[in-house]
Structures are given as C-alpha cells and as structure tokens.
Amino acid sequence: MSGRPRWQLVSLALALAGAGVAGYLTLVAYDESLLVCGLGDCATVQNSPYAKLGGIPIALLGLLMYLVLLGLGVVRWRLVHQTELLTSANTSIALAGTLFSGYLTYLELFVIHAICQWCVASAVIVTLLLLVEGWGLRQLLRAETSALVSAPAPPRQRRQQPAP
C-alpha cells in the first residue's frame, strides 16, 4: 500500500459502495420495474413527493455526491501534498450528505410512514464516510500540530535600539 493510510482506502471503498446503491436507486427512479425490496416499503418511498427535488431524483443527487467523494479520494491518492485540503472537502461533503440523509430518514419515519432498505443503506454508508473522513482529518491535523510543536523555534533576533 506504499505507506498510505488505510482510512483513505476505506473511504474509497465506501464511496464506491454508495455510488452502487445510489446508482441503483437512480435507475429505479426512471424504471420502477427494477425495484427489488426485501425489507420495508421501498415503492412507497420511491413514489412519494419527497423522492424528487425540483424534478430531479434524490437518488441522482446522491449518486453525484458519491461520485464526487470517490473522485476527490482518487485525486487525494495521487496528490499527496493536497491530502489535508481534499480530506477537508470530503469531510464537508460527507457531513452535508449525512445531515440530508438524516432529514430524509425523518421524512420516511414520520411523514411517509415507510422505510426503504436502499435509502437506509445509503444513509449508513454516508455516515460511515463522515466518520472515516473526520477521523482521517483529525489524524492529519494532529500530525501537523505535532510537527509545529516539535519544530525548533527560530532564533530570536535582538531588537535594535533606535539611534539617539
């Protein structure tokens, strides 16, 4: 693995899994006959007015989010010097996705009164992504802080007294 942290690989795997789930739900949004639901009432959720935002399937927005997370993860893998910035971006995107998934789960439970197993899977995946990315960002910031603390202080320069 050439010395790269495992959390980055875990993040890539989660983003890929999320893209798979959201990609499937995007297909279902355009062809409901593809829907397979073993638990819950996925059809009720998929046909609710909350399944689209401005005419765009929520699943498509989720797919785009996961693809961006996956893309940034790949770029981070290649551009090691940008790891902190890209991890900050991924953490922010995963936080937004987790908050939106929480809102959608609230709608499923208390407004639609139906649960979609695929939506729950996506909510779990994006929450795990947030935890992994947040942990990775914490590790990066901790290492940076340790480097700053352990670096020798630059020599003090004597202030020159103004000439009388």
Rosetta silent file (secondary structure, phi, psi, omega in degrees, C-alpha in Angstrom):
SEQUENCE: MSGRPRWQLVSLALALAGAGVAGYLTLVAYDESLLVCGLGDCATVQNSPYAKLGGIPIALLGLLMYLVLLGLGVVRWRLVHQTELLTSANTSIALAGTLFSGYLTYLELFVIHAICQWCVASAVIVTLLLLVEGWGLRQLLRAETSALVSAPAPPRQRRQQPAP
SCORE:     score description
SCORE:     0.000 S_00000001
   1 L     0.000    0.000  173.988    0.000    0.000    0.000 S_00000001
   2 L    55.642   38.566  171.228    3.122    2.181   -0.126 S_00000001
   3 L    79.018    4.425  178.331    2.652    3.862    3.234 S_00000001
   4 L   -81.985  146.239 -179.484   -0.734    5.464    2.609 S_00000001
   5 L   -64.104  142.780 -179.206   -3.215    5.402    5.478 S_00000001
   6 H   -65.908  -28.220 -177.948   -5.815    2.639    5.344 S_00000001
   7 H   -61.292  -29.312  177.965   -8.626    5.061    6.092 S_00000001
   8 H   -67.312  -39.409  177.029   -8.184    6.513    2.602 S_00000001
   9 H   -67.385  -40.587  176.961   -8.743    3.080    1.073 S_00000001
  10 H   -61.096  -42.309  178.863  -11.769    2.527    3.335 S_00000001
  11 H   -61.630  -44.056  177.732  -13.148    5.878    2.196 S_00000001
  12 H   -61.093  -43.282 -179.816  -12.725    4.921   -1.464 S_00000001
  13 H   -63.903  -42.397  178.532  -14.475    1.585   -0.862 S_00000001
  14 H   -65.046  -41.870  178.875  -17.374    3.282    0.944 S_00000001
  15 H   -63.339  -38.614  177.989  -17.754    5.909   -1.795 S_00000001
  16 H   -66.406  -43.282  177.364  -17.811    3.136   -4.401 S_00000001
  17 H   -62.398  -43.235  178.309  -20.433    1.197   -2.407 S_00000001
  18 H   -62.578  -39.961  177.766  -22.510    4.363   -2.021 S_00000001
  19 H   -63.993  -35.541  177.255  -22.282    5.036   -5.744 S_00000001
  20 H   -63.987  -47.537  179.832  -23.528    1.496   -6.353 S_00000001
  21 H   -64.712  -48.534 -178.287  -26.554    1.934   -4.085 S_00000001
  22 H   -67.427  -34.577  176.276  -27.363    5.438   -5.355 S_00000001
  23 H   -63.494  -43.394  176.926  -26.799    4.325   -8.951 S_00000001
  24 H   -61.224  -46.387  179.662  -29.285    1.502   -8.490 S_00000001
  25 H   -65.104  -30.165  176.048  -31.830    3.874   -6.921 S_00000001
  26 H   -67.136  -43.091  175.768  -31.300    6.298   -9.810 S_00000001
  27 H   -59.936  -43.029  179.581  -32.137    3.526  -12.284 S_00000001
  28 H   -63.056  -34.444  179.409  -35.228    2.680  -10.216 S_00000001
  29 H   -62.037  -28.737 -179.494  -36.284    6.347  -10.312 S_00000001
  30 H  -100.081  -15.721  178.232  -36.519    6.067  -14.099 S_00000001
  31 L  -148.655   91.505 -174.356  -37.778    2.446  -14.278 S_00000001
  32 H   -63.508  -18.875  179.620  -39.700    1.313  -11.205 S_00000001
  33 H   -66.040  -15.399  178.921  -39.918   -2.244  -12.534 S_00000001
  34 H   -83.000   -6.618 -174.914  -36.255   -2.661  -11.482 S_00000001
  35 L   -70.052  125.173  173.447  -37.108   -2.135   -7.801 S_00000001
  36 L  -121.114  122.715 -176.600  -36.261   -5.058   -5.527 S_00000001
  37 L  -138.019  111.584  179.426  -37.185   -4.567   -1.892 S_00000001
  38 L   -90.088  -28.459 -179.552  -36.875   -7.296    0.694 S_00000001
  39 L  -126.805  140.489  176.573  -37.422   -5.104    3.750 S_00000001
  40 E    83.245 -160.147 -177.834  -39.705   -2.142    4.186 S_00000001
  41 L  -132.067   72.731 -175.138  -41.838   -0.448    1.591 S_00000001
  42 H   -60.885  -36.987 -177.563  -39.408    0.920   -0.969 S_00000001
  43 H   -62.461  -40.389  178.668  -42.104    1.585   -3.584 S_00000001
  44 H   -62.798  -43.418  179.576  -43.974    3.951   -1.258 S_00000001
  45 H   -65.548  -46.369 -177.298  -40.776    5.877   -0.540 S_00000001
  46 H   -65.649  -27.252 -179.657  -39.730    5.952   -4.207 S_00000001
  47 L   -97.000    2.233 -179.327  -43.155    7.218   -5.299 S_00000001
  48 L   -74.240  159.032  177.438  -43.504    9.838   -2.576 S_00000001
  49 H   -65.318  -13.692 -178.960  -43.311   13.528   -3.464 S_00000001
  50 H   -87.008   -2.909 -178.585  -40.079   13.655   -1.427 S_00000001
  51 H   -78.290   -9.839  178.529  -38.253   11.336   -3.841 S_00000001
  52 E  -130.633  149.963  177.012  -37.541   14.284   -6.150 S_00000001
  53 E  -127.060  109.875 -176.830  -36.170   17.734   -5.582 S_00000001
  54 L    61.693   33.321 -179.978  -37.107   20.214   -8.290 S_00000001
  55 L    83.761   -4.160 -179.832  -37.939   17.306  -10.583 S_00000001
  56 E  -100.192  128.207  178.410  -34.521   15.683  -10.034 S_00000001
  57 E   -59.354  134.841  177.333  -34.494   12.293   -8.313 S_00000001
  58 H   -57.166  -35.674  179.956  -32.873   12.475   -4.878 S_00000001
  59 H   -60.427  -36.995  178.402  -31.053    9.259   -5.820 S_00000001
  60 H   -66.345  -39.599  176.364  -29.331   11.069   -8.694 S_00000001
  61 H   -63.443  -40.404  176.807  -28.155   13.776   -6.300 S_00000001
  62 H   -63.707  -41.606  178.063  -26.839   11.043   -4.003 S_00000001
  63 H   -60.610  -44.247  177.996  -25.060    9.384   -6.915 S_00000001
  64 H   -61.454  -41.083  178.700  -23.394   12.680   -7.814 S_00000001
  65 H   -60.911  -48.758 -179.208  -22.310   13.151   -4.202 S_00000001
  66 H   -63.428  -37.327  178.619  -20.751    9.691   -4.028 S_00000001
  67 H   -66.681  -37.317  176.217  -19.003   10.187   -7.376 S_00000001
  68 H   -65.708  -44.244  177.610  -17.528   13.486   -6.154 S_00000001
  69 H   -60.881  -41.463  178.587  -16.359   11.793   -2.933 S_00000001
  70 H   -65.498  -45.143  179.669  -14.856    8.976   -4.980 S_00000001
  71 H   -61.980  -45.286  178.536  -13.194   11.410   -7.402 S_00000001
  72 H   -65.233  -34.483  176.893  -11.707   13.520   -4.618 S_00000001
  73 H   -65.096  -40.035  177.736  -10.499   10.357   -2.925 S_00000001
  74 H   -67.148  -43.755  178.265   -8.698    9.258   -6.090 S_00000001
  75 H   -61.526  -41.253  178.788   -7.171   12.721   -6.544 S_00000001
  76 H   -61.660  -37.511  179.594   -6.073   12.668   -2.885 S_00000001
  77 H   -63.097  -35.373 -177.177   -4.423    9.301   -3.504 S_00000001
  78 H   -86.915  -38.464 -176.426   -2.444   10.822   -6.375 S_00000001
  79 L  -105.368   78.938 -174.659   -1.729   14.324   -4.989 S_00000001
  80 H   -59.245  -33.569 -178.428   -0.353   13.551   -1.554 S_00000001
  81 H   -69.100  -11.914  178.403    0.613   17.194   -0.951 S_00000001
  82 H  -106.360   14.687 -173.934   -3.088   18.146   -1.142 S_00000001
  83 H   -56.523  -45.997 -176.820   -4.273   15.487    1.328 S_00000001
  84 H   -63.586  -45.751  179.672   -5.401   17.898    4.039 S_00000001
  85 H   -62.390  -46.708 -177.936   -7.393   20.107    1.662 S_00000001
  86 H   -68.872  -33.506  176.761   -9.039   17.165   -0.106 S_00000001
  87 H   -69.925  -37.817  175.283   -9.823   15.450    3.182 S_00000001
  88 H   -61.551  -42.849  178.634  -11.425   18.664    4.447 S_00000001
  89 H   -63.499  -46.356 -179.721  -13.541   18.801    1.295 S_00000001
  90 H   -63.636  -39.331  178.668  -14.577   15.154    1.616 S_00000001
  91 H   -63.170  -42.564  179.837  -15.428   15.599    5.291 S_00000001
  92 H   -64.483  -43.952  179.798  -17.604   18.617    4.469 S_00000001
  93 H   -65.295  -43.625  179.004  -19.407   16.825    1.647 S_00000001
  94 H   -64.650  -35.328  176.553  -19.955   13.726    3.802 S_00000001
  95 H   -63.743  -46.696  178.468  -21.288   15.941    6.618 S_00000001
  96 H   -61.203  -42.891  178.659  -23.791   17.566    4.253 S_00000001
  97 H   -63.706  -39.091  178.941  -24.787   14.139    2.921 S_00000001
  98 H   -66.647  -43.396  178.642  -25.240   12.764    6.432 S_00000001
  99 H   -63.574  -42.764  179.332  -27.397   15.703    7.503 S_00000001
 100 H   -67.149  -38.689  176.590  -29.539   15.410    4.354 S_00000001
 101 H   -63.620  -37.412  175.951  -29.847   11.644    4.863 S_00000001
 102 H   -61.229  -42.499  177.431  -30.977   12.316    8.425 S_00000001
 103 H   -63.015  -43.983  179.578  -33.662   14.634    7.087 S_00000001
 104 H   -65.176  -37.997  177.641  -34.766   12.032    4.531 S_00000001
 105 H   -65.179  -39.684  174.276  -34.870    9.338    7.220 S_00000001
 106 H   -57.519  -45.869  178.835  -37.033   11.647    9.330 S_00000001
 107 H   -60.743  -43.004  179.236  -39.390   12.015    6.355 S_00000001
 108 H   -59.490  -47.115 -174.668  -39.523    8.252    5.881 S_00000001
 109 H   -73.329  -42.172 -168.313  -40.334    7.603    9.537 S_00000001
 110 H  -111.998  -11.984 -179.700  -42.676   10.459   10.390 S_00000001
 111 H  -115.610  -52.732 -178.400  -44.156   11.783    7.143 S_00000001
 112 H   -80.238  -29.326 -177.565  -44.174    8.987    4.561 S_00000001
 113 L    59.853   42.461  176.451  -44.531    6.220    7.186 S_00000001
 114 L  -154.597  148.617 -179.581  -42.457    3.805    5.098 S_00000001
 115 L  -118.660  139.938  176.189  -38.816    2.749    5.077 S_00000001
 116 E  -110.648  122.112 -178.302  -36.680    1.926    2.050 S_00000001
 117 H   -59.868  -33.806 -179.068  -33.846   -0.522    2.737 S_00000001
 118 H   -71.417  -36.785  177.619  -31.730    1.076   -0.003 S_00000001
 119 H   -66.995  -40.530  177.294  -32.191    4.555    1.459 S_00000001
 120 H   -63.858  -42.635  178.516  -31.171    3.261    4.882 S_00000001
 121 H   -59.614  -43.681  179.020  -28.116    1.592    3.329 S_00000001
 122 H   -64.024  -41.510  179.061  -27.133    4.877    1.688 S_00000001
 123 H   -62.391  -40.355  178.495  -27.629    6.770    4.968 S_00000001
 124 H   -65.912  -43.341 -178.401  -25.398    4.275    6.782 S_00000001
 125 H   -63.125  -46.523 -177.956  -22.727    4.480    4.066 S_00000001
 126 H   -68.315  -32.716  176.349  -22.571    8.280    4.036 S_00000001
 127 H   -67.424  -41.801  175.472  -22.470    8.348    7.845 S_00000001
 128 H   -62.485  -39.302  176.416  -19.578    5.867    7.816 S_00000001
 129 H   -60.113  -43.372  177.996  -17.877    8.064    5.204 S_00000001
 130 H   -60.667  -44.442 -179.734  -18.252   11.052    7.514 S_00000001
 131 H   -64.132  -44.073 -179.189  -16.729    9.111   10.400 S_00000001
 132 H   -66.077  -48.184 -179.653  -13.810    7.821    8.315 S_00000001
 133 H   -65.106  -41.337  178.033  -13.070   11.184    6.689 S_00000001
 134 H   -62.993  -40.552  177.411  -13.464   13.027   10.001 S_00000001
 135 H   -64.718  -43.068  178.530  -11.083   10.590   11.679 S_00000001
 136 H   -62.068  -42.538  178.473   -8.615   10.995    8.813 S_00000001
 137 H   -63.415  -40.555  177.887   -8.813   14.787    9.035 S_00000001
 138 H   -61.258  -43.034  178.964   -8.245   14.587   12.781 S_00000001
 139 H   -62.575  -42.879 -179.785   -5.157   12.436   12.223 S_00000001
 140 H   -64.123  -44.519 -179.100   -3.805   14.872    9.635 S_00000001
 141 H   -68.505  -36.753  177.742   -4.383   17.902   11.846 S_00000001
 142 H   -64.000  -43.205  179.524   -2.900   16.128   14.859 S_00000001
 143 H   -64.469  -39.800  179.275    0.243   15.261   12.864 S_00000001
 144 H   -65.865  -42.413  178.933    0.509   18.836   11.634 S_00000001
 145 H   -64.499  -41.557  178.270    0.114   20.219   15.156 S_00000001
 146 H   -61.909  -39.969  179.296    2.736   17.774   16.474 S_00000001
 147 H   -65.155  -38.411  179.242    5.138   18.862   13.748 S_00000001
 148 H   -68.947  -40.007 -178.046    4.623   22.516   14.656 S_00000001
 149 H   -69.575  -38.955 -176.390    5.076   21.888   18.365 S_00000001
 150 H   -85.657   -8.471  178.832    8.206   19.782   17.948 S_00000001
 151 L   -71.521  139.328  179.087    9.857   22.075   15.403 S_00000001
 152 L   -65.957  142.338  179.547   12.675   24.134   16.868 S_00000001
 153 L   -71.620  143.346  177.710   11.802   27.751   17.383 S_00000001
 154 L   -66.043  148.943 -179.574   13.574   30.185   15.116 S_00000001
 155 L   -62.047  142.540  179.343   16.309   32.127   16.861 S_00000001
 156 L   -77.563  142.235  176.214   15.161   35.388   18.384 S_00000001
 157 L  -101.873  138.575  178.696   16.558   38.478   16.914 S_00000001
 158 L   -72.156  137.362  175.769   17.566   41.256   19.164 S_00000001
 159 L   -74.977  135.789  178.315   15.671   44.400   18.683 S_00000001
 160 L   -82.774  133.608  177.474   17.844   47.205   17.613 S_00000001
 161 L   -77.872  138.417  177.474   17.618   50.245   19.776 S_00000001
 162 L   -61.333  144.406  178.791   16.900   53.382   17.854 S_00000001
 163 L   -66.946  138.640 -178.962   19.907   55.580   17.451 S_00000001
 164 L   -70.076    0.000    0.000   19.879   58.551   19.879 S_00000001
